[in-house]
Amino acid sequence: MRSKATSDVWWKNAVLYCLPVQCFLDADGDGRGDLQGLTDRLDYLSGIGVTCLWLMPFHPSPGRDDGYDISDFYGVQPELGTHGDFAEMLRTARDRGIRVIADLVMNHTSDQHPWFQAARADRDSPYRDFYVWVDEKPEEKPGDIVFPDHESSNWAWDDEAGQYYLHRFYSFQPDLNIANPQVRDEIAQVVGFWLDQGLSGFRVDAVPFMLEPMGLPEGALQDPHELLRDLRRFLSRRAGEAILMGEVNLDPEQQREFFGDEDGDELHMVLSFTVNQALFLALARERAAPLADALRSLPAIPEDAQWANFVRNHDELTLDKLGKAERAEVFAAFGPEERHQLYGRGLRRRLPTMLGGDPDRIRLAYSIAFSLPGTPVLFYGEEVGMAENLDLEGRMSVRTPMQWAPERHDGFTTADEPFRPLAEDAGDINVARQRRDSQSLLNWIERMVRRRKECPELGWGSCTLLDTGEPAVLAHRSDWAGSTIVAAHNLAEHPAACELVLDDAGPDAVLVDLFDDDERPIGDDGRVSLQLGRYGARWYRLRRAGQRIAP
């Protein structure tokens, strides 16, 4: 029954890997990554244990927001390949045991999209109501602006249309009017099209903005969440295995609303921004309390729903859910220079540079993310410890070409120049060198991924925080189907000792280390002592008397 359950609701025990196709591998020598290059590297992804690939936008786009300004939801950007290349990539991925999901960016379109071009040209166009128009610009608060360094308003004047249009992001990304039933039908049609091509779901971009009735007449959206329920029902009819994973950067109780009712009828997965931000505050303080508090704040979610845990993603490290003083602590620890910061609320660095390249601390962060309740998500290049390039503007700093080999342009392209500069001081940080080093971050990540996939308790089980008596140590247990995993992490630079109480362990119980040759006997009173090195991380399986344990 255990194996049936874990394969049926596959996303609860998956390992996701996010990448922009244009940054992964250039196969045709034009300086830009492409679908053929991605297909050529699927064996690599399978080898490190990836079970689900998350593609950032690959559609036709003017490219003013790295592909998030889409001009054709049904196409493939010509520089990346063709529909045939996409089909071949999907077929190869499925053959390697990898499902593929993609960004669903339907909060807005590019201003070059045919819908917007038709809408601005004629007030009587059927596409006029695909967008939100006003004659007079409404009043706004400073906090309403998402990109304050680029935009001063959420409304832009269009000379051709003779009205203002709503854009919650950049002015070249007009917002769609999701209160319009025709727009909802178009969203469903886009979803259906790509499901038919073989996708296993979508990461839904900017979900709260889709459901926020800004600029719409009062009562235009009787129930904003009905859009997600409709989308979930449509998805389930078209492809029962497919998922919706949402970008919902809200407080935990508000995030819970996006899972739907108690049975879960909206998003399958929600990216856990609150836990992510607390992780960095805990790392900055070298104390477990911020992370423990964030985990306690998570609400109960439906049985077939899941949190998605990540260390870094394709945007800035958002810290907007931290208090002003807390954010200042993280800035001081991991991004003290102005060029490290973005919008006053985030950091545009990757983890290794934030942690000064300390291998113990880097592994600690990923060990925490992979052992927390939920599904782990890796951003491309994390497995080899890629850095950023702060000479690139804004969020682009962490979207540099993948580093494959100790060759020209790190093996990303044979062109004279890559389409985008590589990370600063790439040096020996590449896949080829690390594959040959048994002590490398890449080989450690691969081993951790394998262990994570062998521990369905972490994806399926109930999580309980354990009292450690040591402020720097975070310990928790995950229980499922009569089996228990215990994880302990020391966030401090100095070694730490702690004592845990597992009062249901029973006589002759032992904690078996899942990474080293170590066993910790548990006393009859359920107490067990652990020793953790600097930034130490340990995963154990509880072996009760008479239980077999996997090798």
Coordinates of C-alpha atoms in Angstrom, one line a residue:
M1 CA 0.0 0.0 0.0
R2 CA 2.9 2.4 0.8
S3 CA 4.3 2.2 -2.8
K4 CA 0.8 2.5 -4.3
A5 CA 0.1 5.6 -2.3
T6 CA 3.4 7.3 -3.1
S7 CA 3.2 6.7 -6.8
D8 CA -0.5 7.6 -7.1
V9 CA -0.1 11.1 -5.7
W10 CA 3.3 11.5 -7.2
W11 CA 3.9 15.2 -6.4
K12 CA 4.1 14.5 -2.6
N13 CA 7.3 12.6 -3.0
A14 CA 8.8 14.3 -6.1
V15 CA 12.0 16.2 -6.5
L16 CA 11.4 19.3 -8.7
Y17 CA 14.1 21.1 -10.8
C18 CA 13.4 24.6 -12.2
L19 CA 15.2 25.9 -15.2
P20 CA 14.9 28.5 -18.0
V21 CA 15.6 26.6 -21.3
Q22 CA 17.7 29.5 -22.7
C23 CA 20.1 29.2 -19.8
F24 CA 20.6 25.4 -19.7
L25 CA 22.6 24.3 -22.8
D26 CA 23.1 25.6 -26.3
A27 CA 23.0 22.7 -28.8
D28 CA 23.0 24.7 -32.1
G29 CA 25.8 27.1 -31.3
D30 CA 23.9 30.4 -31.5
G31 CA 24.8 31.3 -27.9
R32 CA 21.4 30.6 -26.4
G33 CA 20.2 27.5 -24.7
D34 CA 17.5 25.5 -26.5
L35 CA 15.2 22.5 -26.3
Q36 CA 17.6 20.2 -28.0
G37 CA 20.3 21.1 -25.4
L38 CA 17.8 20.4 -22.6
T39 CA 16.9 17.0 -24.2
D40 CA 20.6 16.2 -24.4
R41 CA 20.9 16.8 -20.6
L42 CA 17.9 14.9 -19.4
D43 CA 20.1 11.9 -18.6
Y44 CA 22.1 14.2 -16.3
L45 CA 18.9 15.3 -14.5
S46 CA 17.7 11.7 -14.2
G47 CA 21.1 10.8 -12.8
I48 CA 20.8 13.3 -9.9
G49 CA 17.3 12.0 -9.1
V50 CA 15.1 14.7 -10.6
T51 CA 11.5 13.4 -11.1
C52 CA 9.8 16.6 -12.2
L53 CA 11.1 19.4 -14.4
W54 CA 9.6 22.8 -14.0
L55 CA 10.2 25.0 -17.2
M56 CA 10.2 28.7 -17.0
P57 CA 8.4 30.4 -19.9
F58 CA 9.4 29.2 -23.4
H59 CA 6.7 30.9 -25.4
P60 CA 7.2 33.6 -28.1
S61 CA 8.0 36.9 -26.3
P62 CA 9.6 40.3 -26.9
G63 CA 11.9 39.3 -24.0
R64 CA 11.5 42.4 -22.0
D65 CA 10.9 40.3 -18.8
D66 CA 12.9 37.2 -19.6
G67 CA 9.9 35.5 -21.3
Y68 CA 7.3 36.4 -18.7
D69 CA 5.9 38.9 -21.2
I70 CA 4.2 36.4 -23.5
S71 CA 2.9 37.2 -27.0
D72 CA 1.6 33.8 -27.9
F73 CA 0.5 31.2 -25.3
Y74 CA 0.4 28.4 -27.8
G75 CA 3.8 28.8 -29.4
V76 CA 7.5 28.0 -28.7
Q77 CA 10.1 30.8 -28.9
P78 CA 11.8 30.2 -32.3
E79 CA 15.3 30.6 -30.8
L80 CA 14.5 27.7 -28.4
G81 CA 13.2 25.3 -31.0
T82 CA 10.0 24.1 -32.5
H83 CA 6.9 22.3 -31.3
G84 CA 8.6 19.1 -32.6
D85 CA 11.6 19.8 -30.4
F86 CA 9.3 20.3 -27.5
A87 CA 7.5 17.0 -28.2
E88 CA 10.8 15.2 -28.4
M89 CA 12.0 16.7 -25.1
L90 CA 8.7 15.6 -23.4
R91 CA 9.0 12.1 -24.8
T92 CA 12.6 11.7 -23.7
A93 CA 11.9 13.1 -20.2
R94 CA 9.0 10.7 -19.7
D95 CA 11.2 7.8 -20.9
R96 CA 13.7 8.9 -18.2
G97 CA 11.1 8.9 -15.5
I98 CA 10.8 12.7 -15.4
R99 CA 7.4 14.6 -15.6
V100 CA 7.4 18.1 -16.9
I101 CA 5.4 21.1 -15.7
A102 CA 5.6 24.7 -17.0
D103 CA 4.9 28.2 -15.9
L104 CA 1.3 29.3 -16.5
V105 CA 1.6 33.1 -16.9
M106 CA -1.9 34.3 -17.4
N107 CA -2.1 37.2 -15.0
H108 CA -1.0 39.4 -17.9
T109 CA 0.2 39.3 -21.5
S110 CA 2.8 41.2 -23.4
D111 CA 1.6 44.5 -24.9
Q112 CA 2.6 42.9 -28.2
H113 CA 0.1 40.1 -27.8
P114 CA -2.6 40.1 -30.6
W115 CA -5.3 40.4 -28.0
F116 CA -3.9 43.7 -26.6
Q117 CA -3.2 45.0 -30.1
A118 CA -6.8 44.4 -31.0
A119 CA -8.1 45.8 -27.7
R120 CA -6.2 49.1 -27.9
A121 CA -7.2 49.7 -31.5
D122 CA -11.0 49.5 -31.2
R123 CA -13.3 50.0 -28.2
D124 CA -15.8 47.7 -29.9
S125 CA -13.3 44.9 -30.3
P126 CA -14.3 41.6 -28.6
Y127 CA -10.8 41.8 -27.0
R128 CA -11.3 45.2 -25.4
D129 CA -12.8 43.5 -22.2
F130 CA -9.8 41.1 -22.1
Y131 CA -8.1 43.9 -20.2
V132 CA -9.0 46.5 -17.6
W133 CA -9.5 50.1 -18.8
V134 CA -10.4 53.3 -17.0
D135 CA -10.7 56.9 -18.1
E136 CA -9.4 58.4 -14.9
K137 CA -6.4 56.9 -13.0
P138 CA -7.5 55.7 -9.5
E139 CA -5.6 56.8 -6.4
E140 CA -2.8 54.4 -5.3
K141 CA -0.7 53.8 -2.3
P142 CA 3.1 53.5 -2.5
G143 CA 3.0 49.8 -1.4
D144 CA 0.8 48.9 -4.3
I145 CA 3.7 49.1 -6.8
V146 CA 5.5 45.8 -7.3
F147 CA 8.5 47.2 -9.1
P148 CA 9.0 50.6 -7.6
D149 CA 12.4 51.1 -9.3
H150 CA 10.8 50.8 -12.8
E151 CA 7.2 51.9 -12.3
S152 CA 5.4 54.7 -10.5
S153 CA 1.8 53.5 -11.0
N154 CA -0.2 50.4 -11.7
W155 CA -2.0 52.3 -14.5
A156 CA -0.5 53.2 -17.9
W157 CA -1.9 55.6 -20.5
D158 CA -2.3 54.3 -24.0
D159 CA -2.5 56.9 -26.7
E160 CA -4.1 54.6 -29.2
A161 CA -6.8 53.4 -26.8
G162 CA -7.4 56.8 -25.2
Q163 CA -7.6 55.2 -21.8
Y164 CA -5.5 53.9 -18.9
Y165 CA -4.9 50.1 -18.6
L166 CA -4.1 48.1 -15.5
H167 CA -0.7 46.5 -15.1
R168 CA 0.4 45.1 -11.7
F169 CA 3.8 44.4 -13.0
Y170 CA 5.6 46.2 -15.8
S171 CA 3.7 48.7 -18.1
F172 CA 4.5 46.4 -21.0
Q173 CA 2.5 43.6 -19.3
P174 CA -1.2 44.6 -19.3
D175 CA -3.3 42.6 -16.8
L176 CA -5.9 40.3 -18.1
N177 CA -9.5 40.8 -16.9
I178 CA -10.2 37.4 -15.3
A179 CA -13.7 38.5 -14.4
N180 CA -14.5 38.1 -18.2
P181 CA -15.8 34.6 -18.9
Q182 CA -14.1 34.7 -22.3
V183 CA -10.7 35.2 -20.6
R184 CA -11.4 32.3 -18.3
D185 CA -12.2 30.2 -21.3
E186 CA -9.0 31.2 -23.0
I187 CA -7.0 30.2 -19.8
A188 CA -8.7 26.8 -19.9
Q189 CA -8.0 26.4 -23.6
V190 CA -4.3 27.2 -23.0
V191 CA -4.1 24.7 -20.2
G192 CA -5.9 22.0 -22.3
F193 CA -3.5 22.6 -25.2
W194 CA -0.4 22.0 -23.3
L195 CA -1.8 19.1 -21.4
D196 CA -2.4 17.5 -24.7
Q197 CA 1.2 18.1 -25.6
G198 CA 2.2 16.0 -22.6
L199 CA 2.7 18.4 -19.7
S200 CA 1.9 17.1 -16.2
G201 CA 0.8 20.4 -14.8
F202 CA 1.7 24.0 -14.2
R203 CA 3.3 26.4 -11.8
V204 CA 0.8 29.2 -11.8
D205 CA 2.5 32.6 -11.8
A206 CA 1.4 35.4 -9.4
V207 CA -1.7 33.6 -8.2
P208 CA -3.0 36.3 -5.8
F209 CA -2.8 39.0 -8.5
M210 CA -5.0 36.8 -10.7
L211 CA -7.7 36.7 -8.1
E212 CA -7.4 40.3 -6.9
P213 CA -10.2 42.5 -8.3
M214 CA -8.1 45.7 -8.6
G215 CA -9.6 48.2 -11.0
L216 CA -12.7 46.1 -11.6
P217 CA -16.3 47.3 -10.9
E218 CA -17.6 46.3 -7.5
G219 CA -19.1 42.9 -7.7
A220 CA -17.3 41.9 -10.9
L221 CA -15.8 38.9 -9.1
Q222 CA -18.4 37.4 -6.8
D223 CA -15.9 34.7 -5.8
P224 CA -12.3 35.1 -7.0
H225 CA -11.4 31.6 -6.0
E226 CA -13.9 30.1 -8.3
L227 CA -11.3 30.6 -11.1
L228 CA -9.0 28.2 -9.4
R229 CA -11.8 25.7 -8.7
D230 CA -12.8 25.8 -12.3
L231 CA -9.2 25.4 -13.4
R232 CA -8.7 22.4 -11.0
R233 CA -11.9 20.7 -12.2
F234 CA -10.9 21.2 -15.9
L235 CA -7.4 19.9 -15.2
S236 CA -8.7 16.8 -13.5
R237 CA -11.0 16.0 -16.4
R238 CA -8.2 16.4 -18.9
A239 CA -5.4 14.8 -17.1
G240 CA -5.9 13.1 -13.7
E241 CA -2.3 13.1 -12.8
A242 CA -1.7 16.8 -13.6
I243 CA -1.0 19.4 -10.8
L244 CA -1.3 23.1 -10.2
M245 CA 1.5 24.6 -8.1
G246 CA 1.0 28.2 -7.1
E247 CA 3.2 31.1 -6.4
V248 CA 1.4 32.5 -3.4
N249 CA 3.6 34.8 -1.3
L250 CA 1.1 35.5 1.5
D251 CA 0.9 34.8 5.2
P252 CA 0.2 31.1 6.0
E253 CA -3.5 31.4 6.8
Q254 CA -4.0 33.2 3.5
Q255 CA -2.0 30.6 1.7
R256 CA -4.3 27.9 3.1
E257 CA -7.2 29.5 1.2
F258 CA -5.6 28.7 -2.1
F259 CA -5.6 24.9 -1.4
G260 CA -9.4 25.2 -1.4
D261 CA -11.9 23.2 0.8
E262 CA -11.0 20.4 3.3
D263 CA -10.7 18.0 0.4
G264 CA -8.5 20.3 -1.7
D265 CA -10.3 21.7 -4.8
E266 CA -7.9 24.5 -5.8
L267 CA -4.1 24.3 -5.9
H268 CA -2.3 21.0 -5.4
M269 CA 0.9 22.6 -4.1
V270 CA 1.8 26.0 -2.8
L271 CA 5.4 27.3 -2.7
S272 CA 6.3 27.9 1.0
F273 CA 7.6 31.5 1.0
T274 CA 7.1 32.0 4.7
V275 CA 9.3 29.0 5.6
N276 CA 11.9 30.1 3.0
Q277 CA 12.2 33.5 4.5
A278 CA 12.3 32.2 8.0
L279 CA 15.1 29.8 6.9
F280 CA 17.3 32.8 6.0
L281 CA 16.6 34.6 9.3
A282 CA 17.5 31.4 11.2
L283 CA 20.7 31.1 9.2
A284 CA 21.6 34.8 9.9
R285 CA 20.9 34.4 13.6
E286 CA 22.3 30.9 13.8
R287 CA 19.2 30.1 15.9
A288 CA 16.4 27.6 15.1
A289 CA 13.6 29.7 16.6
P290 CA 12.6 31.7 13.4
L291 CA 12.3 28.5 11.4
A292 CA 10.5 26.6 14.1
D293 CA 8.0 29.4 14.6
A294 CA 7.4 29.5 10.8
L295 CA 6.7 25.7 10.8
R296 CA 4.3 26.0 13.7
S297 CA 2.5 28.7 11.8
L298 CA 1.7 26.5 8.9
P299 CA -2.0 25.5 8.8
A300 CA -3.2 22.0 8.3
I301 CA -3.7 21.3 4.6
P302 CA -5.8 18.7 2.7
E303 CA -4.4 15.2 2.6
D304 CA -3.7 15.3 -1.2
A305 CA -2.1 18.8 -1.0
Q306 CA 1.5 19.7 -0.4
W307 CA 3.9 22.5 0.4
A308 CA 6.8 23.0 -1.9
N309 CA 10.1 23.9 -0.2
F310 CA 13.0 25.8 -1.8
V311 CA 16.2 27.5 -0.9
R312 CA 16.5 29.8 -3.8
N313 CA 14.4 30.4 -6.9
H314 CA 14.5 32.4 -10.2
D315 CA 13.5 35.7 -8.6
E316 CA 15.2 37.8 -5.8
L317 CA 15.2 36.2 -2.3
T318 CA 12.0 37.9 -1.2
L319 CA 12.0 38.9 2.5
D320 CA 8.8 40.9 2.5
K321 CA 7.2 38.7 5.2
L322 CA 9.9 39.5 7.7
G323 CA 9.7 42.6 9.9
K324 CA 11.8 45.6 9.0
A325 CA 14.4 44.8 11.7
E326 CA 14.5 41.1 10.8
R327 CA 15.0 42.0 7.1
A328 CA 17.9 44.2 8.1
E329 CA 19.5 41.3 10.0
V330 CA 19.4 39.1 6.8
F331 CA 20.7 42.0 4.7
A332 CA 23.6 42.6 7.1
A333 CA 24.5 38.9 7.1
F334 CA 24.0 37.9 3.5
G335 CA 23.8 41.1 1.3
P336 CA 25.2 44.2 3.0
E337 CA 26.0 46.1 -0.2
E338 CA 23.4 48.0 -2.0
R339 CA 24.0 46.1 -5.2
H340 CA 23.1 42.9 -3.4
Q341 CA 19.6 44.1 -2.6
L342 CA 16.5 44.7 -4.7
Y343 CA 13.4 46.8 -4.1
G344 CA 14.4 47.1 -0.4
R345 CA 12.8 43.8 0.2
G346 CA 15.0 41.1 -1.2
L347 CA 18.5 39.8 -2.2
R348 CA 19.6 39.1 -5.7
R349 CA 22.3 36.6 -4.8
R350 CA 22.6 32.8 -4.9
L351 CA 23.1 30.8 -1.7
P352 CA 26.9 30.0 -2.0
T353 CA 27.9 33.6 -2.2
M354 CA 25.6 34.6 0.6
L355 CA 27.2 31.9 2.8
G356 CA 30.7 32.8 1.8
G357 CA 31.2 29.5 0.0
D358 CA 31.2 27.6 3.3
P359 CA 30.5 24.0 2.2
D360 CA 29.1 22.9 5.6
R361 CA 26.7 25.7 5.7
I362 CA 25.6 25.3 2.1
R363 CA 24.8 21.6 2.7
L364 CA 23.0 22.5 5.9
A365 CA 20.6 24.8 4.1
Y366 CA 19.7 22.2 1.5
S367 CA 19.5 19.4 4.1
I368 CA 16.9 21.5 6.0
A369 CA 14.9 22.2 2.8
F370 CA 14.9 18.6 1.8
S371 CA 13.9 17.2 5.2
L372 CA 11.0 19.6 5.9
P373 CA 7.5 18.5 5.4
G374 CA 6.7 19.0 1.7
T375 CA 8.3 18.6 -1.7
P376 CA 11.8 19.9 -2.4
V377 CA 12.5 22.2 -5.4
L378 CA 15.9 22.9 -6.8
F379 CA 16.8 25.8 -9.0
Y380 CA 19.2 24.9 -11.8
G381 CA 22.9 25.2 -10.9
E382 CA 22.2 24.8 -7.1
E383 CA 23.5 21.3 -7.2
V384 CA 27.0 22.6 -8.1
G385 CA 26.9 25.8 -6.1
M386 CA 26.6 28.3 -8.9
A387 CA 27.0 32.0 -8.0
E388 CA 25.4 35.1 -9.5
N389 CA 26.5 37.9 -11.7
L390 CA 25.6 41.2 -10.1
D391 CA 26.5 43.1 -13.3
L392 CA 23.2 41.9 -14.7
E393 CA 20.1 43.9 -14.0
G394 CA 17.7 43.0 -11.2
R395 CA 16.6 39.4 -11.0
M396 CA 18.7 38.4 -14.0
S397 CA 21.7 38.2 -11.7
V398 CA 20.7 34.6 -10.7
R399 CA 19.7 33.5 -14.3
T400 CA 23.2 33.0 -15.8
P401 CA 24.1 30.2 -18.1
M402 CA 24.6 26.7 -16.6
Q403 CA 28.2 25.7 -15.9
W404 CA 28.9 22.3 -17.4
A405 CA 32.7 21.8 -18.0
P406 CA 36.1 23.5 -17.6
E407 CA 35.9 24.8 -21.2
R408 CA 35.3 28.0 -22.9
H409 CA 32.1 29.6 -21.6
D410 CA 32.0 26.7 -19.1
G411 CA 30.7 24.3 -21.8
F412 CA 27.4 26.2 -22.2
T413 CA 27.9 27.2 -25.8
T414 CA 30.4 27.0 -28.7
A415 CA 29.4 30.4 -29.9
D416 CA 31.8 33.4 -29.7
E417 CA 29.7 34.8 -26.8
P418 CA 26.8 33.4 -24.8
F419 CA 23.5 35.4 -25.0
R420 CA 24.1 36.4 -21.3
P421 CA 27.3 36.6 -19.3
L422 CA 28.2 33.7 -17.0
A423 CA 28.3 34.0 -13.2
E424 CA 31.1 35.9 -11.7
D425 CA 34.2 33.9 -10.7
A426 CA 32.8 30.6 -12.1
G427 CA 36.3 29.1 -11.7
D428 CA 36.1 25.3 -11.1
I429 CA 32.4 25.3 -10.3
N430 CA 31.0 23.1 -13.0
V431 CA 29.4 19.7 -13.5
A432 CA 32.3 17.8 -15.1
R433 CA 34.8 18.6 -12.3
Q434 CA 32.3 17.9 -9.5
R435 CA 31.2 14.6 -11.0
R436 CA 34.8 13.4 -10.6
D437 CA 35.2 14.6 -7.0
S438 CA 33.5 12.2 -4.6
Q439 CA 33.4 14.9 -1.9
S440 CA 31.8 17.6 -4.2
L441 CA 28.5 19.3 -3.6
L442 CA 27.0 17.7 -6.7
N443 CA 27.7 14.2 -5.4
W444 CA 26.4 15.1 -2.0
I445 CA 23.2 16.5 -3.5
E446 CA 22.7 13.4 -5.6
R447 CA 23.1 11.2 -2.5
M448 CA 20.7 13.4 -0.5
V449 CA 18.1 13.3 -3.3
R450 CA 18.3 9.5 -3.4
R451 CA 17.7 9.4 0.3
R452 CA 14.9 11.9 0.1
K453 CA 13.1 9.7 -2.4
E454 CA 13.5 6.7 -0.1
C455 CA 11.9 8.6 2.7
P456 CA 8.2 9.0 1.9
E457 CA 7.6 9.9 5.5
L458 CA 9.0 13.4 4.7
G459 CA 6.5 13.9 1.9
W460 CA 3.5 12.1 3.3
G461 CA 3.9 12.1 7.0
S462 CA 2.9 14.3 9.9
C463 CA 5.7 16.6 11.1
T464 CA 6.4 17.2 14.8
L465 CA 9.0 19.6 16.1
L466 CA 11.1 18.2 18.9
D467 CA 12.5 20.0 21.9
T468 CA 16.3 20.0 21.8
G469 CA 17.3 22.2 24.7
E470 CA 19.8 23.8 22.4
P471 CA 18.8 27.1 20.7
A472 CA 20.9 26.5 17.6
V473 CA 19.4 23.0 16.9
L474 CA 16.3 22.4 14.9
A475 CA 14.9 18.8 15.2
H476 CA 11.7 17.3 13.9
R477 CA 10.2 13.9 13.3
S478 CA 8.0 12.8 10.4
D479 CA 5.7 9.9 11.0
W480 CA 3.8 7.9 8.3
A481 CA 2.4 4.4 8.1
G482 CA 4.2 3.2 11.3
S483 CA 7.6 4.6 10.2
T484 CA 9.5 7.5 11.5
I485 CA 12.3 9.8 10.2
V486 CA 14.1 12.1 12.6
A487 CA 16.1 15.1 11.3
A488 CA 18.4 17.3 13.4
H489 CA 20.2 20.4 12.2
N490 CA 22.8 22.6 14.0
L491 CA 22.6 26.2 12.6
A492 CA 25.6 27.4 14.6
E493 CA 29.3 27.4 13.7
H494 CA 30.2 25.7 17.0
P495 CA 29.4 22.0 17.5
A496 CA 26.3 21.3 19.5
A497 CA 25.0 18.5 21.6
C498 CA 21.3 17.9 22.3
E499 CA 18.9 15.3 23.7
L500 CA 15.7 14.3 22.1
V501 CA 12.7 12.5 23.6
L502 CA 11.0 9.9 21.4
D503 CA 8.6 8.5 24.0
D504 CA 6.9 6.1 21.6
A505 CA 10.1 4.4 20.5
G506 CA 9.7 1.4 22.7
P507 CA 12.4 -1.0 24.1
D508 CA 15.6 -1.6 22.2
A509 CA 14.9 1.1 19.7
V510 CA 17.7 2.7 17.7
L511 CA 18.2 5.8 15.5
V512 CA 20.0 4.6 12.3
D513 CA 21.9 7.4 10.5
L514 CA 20.9 7.5 6.8
F515 CA 24.1 9.1 5.6
D516 CA 26.8 7.6 7.9
D517 CA 27.7 4.4 9.6
D518 CA 26.2 5.4 13.0
E519 CA 23.5 4.1 15.3
R520 CA 22.2 5.9 18.4
P521 CA 20.5 3.7 21.0
I522 CA 17.4 5.1 22.6
G523 CA 17.0 4.6 26.3
D524 CA 14.0 3.0 27.9
D525 CA 12.7 6.4 28.7
G526 CA 12.8 7.4 25.1
R527 CA 15.8 9.7 25.4
V528 CA 18.6 9.8 22.9
S529 CA 21.7 12.0 22.7
L530 CA 23.0 13.5 19.5
Q531 CA 26.3 15.2 18.6
L532 CA 26.2 17.7 15.7
G533 CA 29.3 19.3 14.2
R534 CA 29.5 22.9 13.0
Y535 CA 26.5 23.5 10.8
G536 CA 25.9 19.7 11.2
A537 CA 23.0 17.9 9.6
R538 CA 21.7 14.4 10.4
W539 CA 18.8 12.3 9.1
Y540 CA 17.9 9.2 11.1
R541 CA 15.3 6.4 10.7
L542 CA 13.8 5.1 13.9
R543 CA 14.2 1.3 14.0
R544 CA 11.9 -0.1 16.6
A545 CA 12.4 -3.6 18.0
G546 CA 11.6 -6.2 15.4
Q547 CA 11.5 -3.7 12.5
R548 CA 13.5 -4.3 9.3
I549 CA 15.2 -1.2 7.9
A550 CA 16.1 -0.5 4.3
P551 CA 19.8 -0.7 3.4

